[in-house]
XYZ file of C-alpha atoms in Angstrom:
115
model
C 23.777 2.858 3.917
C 20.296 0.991 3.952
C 17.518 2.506 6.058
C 14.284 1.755 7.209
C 11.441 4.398 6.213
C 7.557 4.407 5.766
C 6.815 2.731 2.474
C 3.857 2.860 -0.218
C 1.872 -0.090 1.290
C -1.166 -0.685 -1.545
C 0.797 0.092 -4.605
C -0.042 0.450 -8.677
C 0.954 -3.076 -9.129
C -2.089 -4.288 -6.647
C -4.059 -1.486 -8.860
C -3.098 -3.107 -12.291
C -4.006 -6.978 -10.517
C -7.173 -5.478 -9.415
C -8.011 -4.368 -12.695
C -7.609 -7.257 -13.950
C -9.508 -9.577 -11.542
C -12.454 -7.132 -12.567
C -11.978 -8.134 -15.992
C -11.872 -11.846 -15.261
C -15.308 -11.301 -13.049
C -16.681 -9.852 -16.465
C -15.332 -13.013 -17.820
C -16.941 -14.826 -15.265
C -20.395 -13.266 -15.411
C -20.699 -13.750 -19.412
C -19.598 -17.321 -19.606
C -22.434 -17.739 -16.554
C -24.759 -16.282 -18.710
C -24.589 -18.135 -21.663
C -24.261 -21.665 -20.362
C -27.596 -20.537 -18.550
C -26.233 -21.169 -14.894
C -28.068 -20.376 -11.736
C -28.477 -16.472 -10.741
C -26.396 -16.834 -7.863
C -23.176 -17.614 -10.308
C -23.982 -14.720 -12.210
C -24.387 -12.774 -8.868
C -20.356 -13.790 -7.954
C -19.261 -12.695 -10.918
C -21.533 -9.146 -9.627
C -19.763 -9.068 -6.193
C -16.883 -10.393 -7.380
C -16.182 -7.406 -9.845
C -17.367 -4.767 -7.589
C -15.085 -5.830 -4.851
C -12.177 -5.722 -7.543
C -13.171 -2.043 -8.369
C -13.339 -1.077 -5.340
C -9.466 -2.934 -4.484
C -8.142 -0.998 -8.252
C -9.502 2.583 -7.047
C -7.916 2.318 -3.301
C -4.198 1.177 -4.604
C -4.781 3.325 -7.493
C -5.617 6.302 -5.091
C -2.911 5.271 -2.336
C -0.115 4.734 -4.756
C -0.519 8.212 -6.812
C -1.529 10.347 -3.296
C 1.227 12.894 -1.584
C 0.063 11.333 1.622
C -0.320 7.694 1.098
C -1.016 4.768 3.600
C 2.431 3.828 4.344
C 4.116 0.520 5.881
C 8.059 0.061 6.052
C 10.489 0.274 2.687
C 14.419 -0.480 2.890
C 15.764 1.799 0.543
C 19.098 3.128 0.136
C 20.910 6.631 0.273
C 19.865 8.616 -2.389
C 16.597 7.172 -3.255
C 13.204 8.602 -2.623
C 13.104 10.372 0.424
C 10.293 10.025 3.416
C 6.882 11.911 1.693
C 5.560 12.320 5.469
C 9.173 14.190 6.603
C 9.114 17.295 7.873
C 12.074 19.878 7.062
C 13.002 20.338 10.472
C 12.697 16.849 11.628
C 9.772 16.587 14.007
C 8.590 13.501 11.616
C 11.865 11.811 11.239
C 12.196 8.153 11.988
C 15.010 5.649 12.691
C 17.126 4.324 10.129
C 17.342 1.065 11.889
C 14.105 0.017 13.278
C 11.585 2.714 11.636
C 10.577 3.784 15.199
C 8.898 7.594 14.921
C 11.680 9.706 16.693
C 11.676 13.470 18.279
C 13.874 16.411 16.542
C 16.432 16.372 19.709
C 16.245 12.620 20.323
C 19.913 11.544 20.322
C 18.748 7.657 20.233
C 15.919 5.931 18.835
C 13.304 5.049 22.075
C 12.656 1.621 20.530
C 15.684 -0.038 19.329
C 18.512 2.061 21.302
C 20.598 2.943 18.216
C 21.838 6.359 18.153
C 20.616 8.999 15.362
């Protein structure tokens, strides 16, 4: 059975594309250079690597952390389970809609399906 649960939102793959947008802003800055282009093309390549570092270290960070930014994942039985759930259930959320539900809720508040 497919559920809904919180997901990994910024993931390694956006780390790895970061990465290598920095590298194409290095790129970018040394071919500037050398063709002796105006400081502010130079200063893109600047912004435009720092921003990219910045981007690689926050999905880097966010896909490798215990409590990660989360958005929604379909997964089914058996794969990874919910790495905000609590044992006793006070975190638990529907399997149909993704809704945050209580421990002694008997259907989900948002969607109606029962738990």
């Amino acid at each position: 059975m497919k559920s809904v649960k919180p997901g990994r939102g910024p993931s390694l793959l956006g780390g790895a594309a970061s990465v290598i947008a920095a590298v194409i802003g290095v790129a970018w800055i040394a071919v500037a250079a050398s063709m002796d282009a105006p400081v502010y093309f130079c200063l893109f390549g600047v912004v435009f690597v720092v921003l990219a570092i910045a981007q690689a270290l926050y999905n880097l960070y966010n896909a490798t952390a215990k409590r990660r930014f989360s958005l929604f994942d379909i997964t089914e039985e058996g794969e990874e389970p919910d790495p905000r759930a609590a044992a006793d259930g006070a975190n638990a959320f529907c399997p149909a809609c993704g809704a945050k539900v209580a421990a002694d809720d008997r259907f989900c508040r948002k969607c109606g399906r029962e738990l």
